[in-house]
Amino acid sequence: MSKRRSAGIKLLAEGSVMEIEEGKFIVRSGNRNYRVTWSRDKWVCECPDFEKRNKKCKHIYAVMYYLAIKDIKSAVSSLDDRKCLQCGKSDMVIKKGIRYNKSGPVQLYYCKRCKRKFSARTGFSGMKKRADAIVSALDLYFRGLSLRQVAQHLKASYNIQVSHKTVHNWIKRYVRLVNEFVKSVKIESSRWHADETVVKVKGEHIRIWSLLDSETRLVIAVHISKSRGVDEAKKLFENGLEKSSKPDEVVTDGLRSYETAVEQELSDVIRPIFTQRRDEQQDGEVFKELKRRVKSLESFKTSEGAKTFAEGYSIYYNFIKEHDSLDNQTPAQFAGIINNRNWLDLIQRALEAKE
Ligand SMILES: [Zn+2]
Ligand SMILES: [Zn+2]
């Protein structure tokens, strides 16, 4: 995430964005107010940074994030948890008792047309305010806020008081859910691109591994570890095989661990490994943002925390983040696999797929 993007998200979290009318905003930063307006076909800000570069400044990013959250809110408020999955309508649906599961009571419904029983499918059991908060938390966290900042934002915007631990539990739960769904949509990749980088966190070297599809640049897997051994490279490939078809080729930066891992995990890969030096230009975007995030992670103390983060980050990168280089599309839209681009849609689809 660029500095301007993360400054924008912080402005939003502090409640500095005010919508005056459609396409007109005031963003408060430092001790000044800046007007951000939609003019012809782009956002324009009156700050010196925008005037000098004529490119998106932190105020514009703050407005864009504000609008993304607003989208989520309106999607949540129009949630219909009693729509029948079979016919897609709710006109013949009646309530049919309550079932208790781990998270509490779940409303059951019955569609008289399809003669089919189903449970409320919002995934939030009718708790719209909470749904709103959870989806916003996921969004803001993967866009760059810390767990504590997310908790502060929820207090300020929704008057919901939760600890950063609760926020982390929500994130773990919904990342796991969406990840199950994403795994079912296999990426057809003939060439994997494996790469890794190192960040120093509190004196410790942390290694970030990534596996990309060469053609679409979709992130197939991210793995975070302390060691750089064969086992870690194998884990990266194991994660990869859950989400992608078996590739014909694996392009690596020459790290020895990959060779052994390919032999053990991908022995029938048709063509030999083709080794290439890292192309900073191509892989830069994934790592630049990831490095900054990993450095500030509180959730990273356990390997489970690292795994949740890696999985959630891949989801965010492929399905939610708008990429300037892809004309503001997500890599998934660009590759034509999944068009949904917010956490709420992904959670809903994941729940439908589970039924
Ligand atoms: Zn500005
Ligand atoms: Zn029906």
Short mmCIF file of C-alpha atoms and ligand atoms in Angstrom, two decimals, residues 84-89 93 111-116, ligand 2:
data_model
loop_
_atom_site.label_atom_id
_atom_site.label_comp_id
_atom_site.label_asym_id
_atom_site.label_seq_id
_atom_site.Cartn_x
_atom_site.Cartn_y
_atom_site.Cartn_z
CA CYS A 84 -35.07 -18.98 -1.08
CA LEU A 85 -31.89 -20.37 -2.62
CA GLN A 86 -33.82 -22.51 -5.07
CA CYS A 87 -36.13 -19.94 -6.66
CA GLY A 88 -34.42 -16.78 -5.45
CA LYS A 89 -37.68 -15.28 -4.14
CA VAL A 93 -41.31 -18.09 2.39
CA CYS A 111 -40.28 -22.01 0.86
CA LYS A 112 -43.79 -23.20 0.02
CA ARG A 113 -43.09 -23.07 -3.69
CA CYS A 114 -40.00 -25.27 -3.59
CA LYS A 115 -41.01 -27.20 -0.47
CA ARG A 116 -37.60 -26.56 0.90
ZN ZN B 2 -38.34 -21.34 -3.39
#
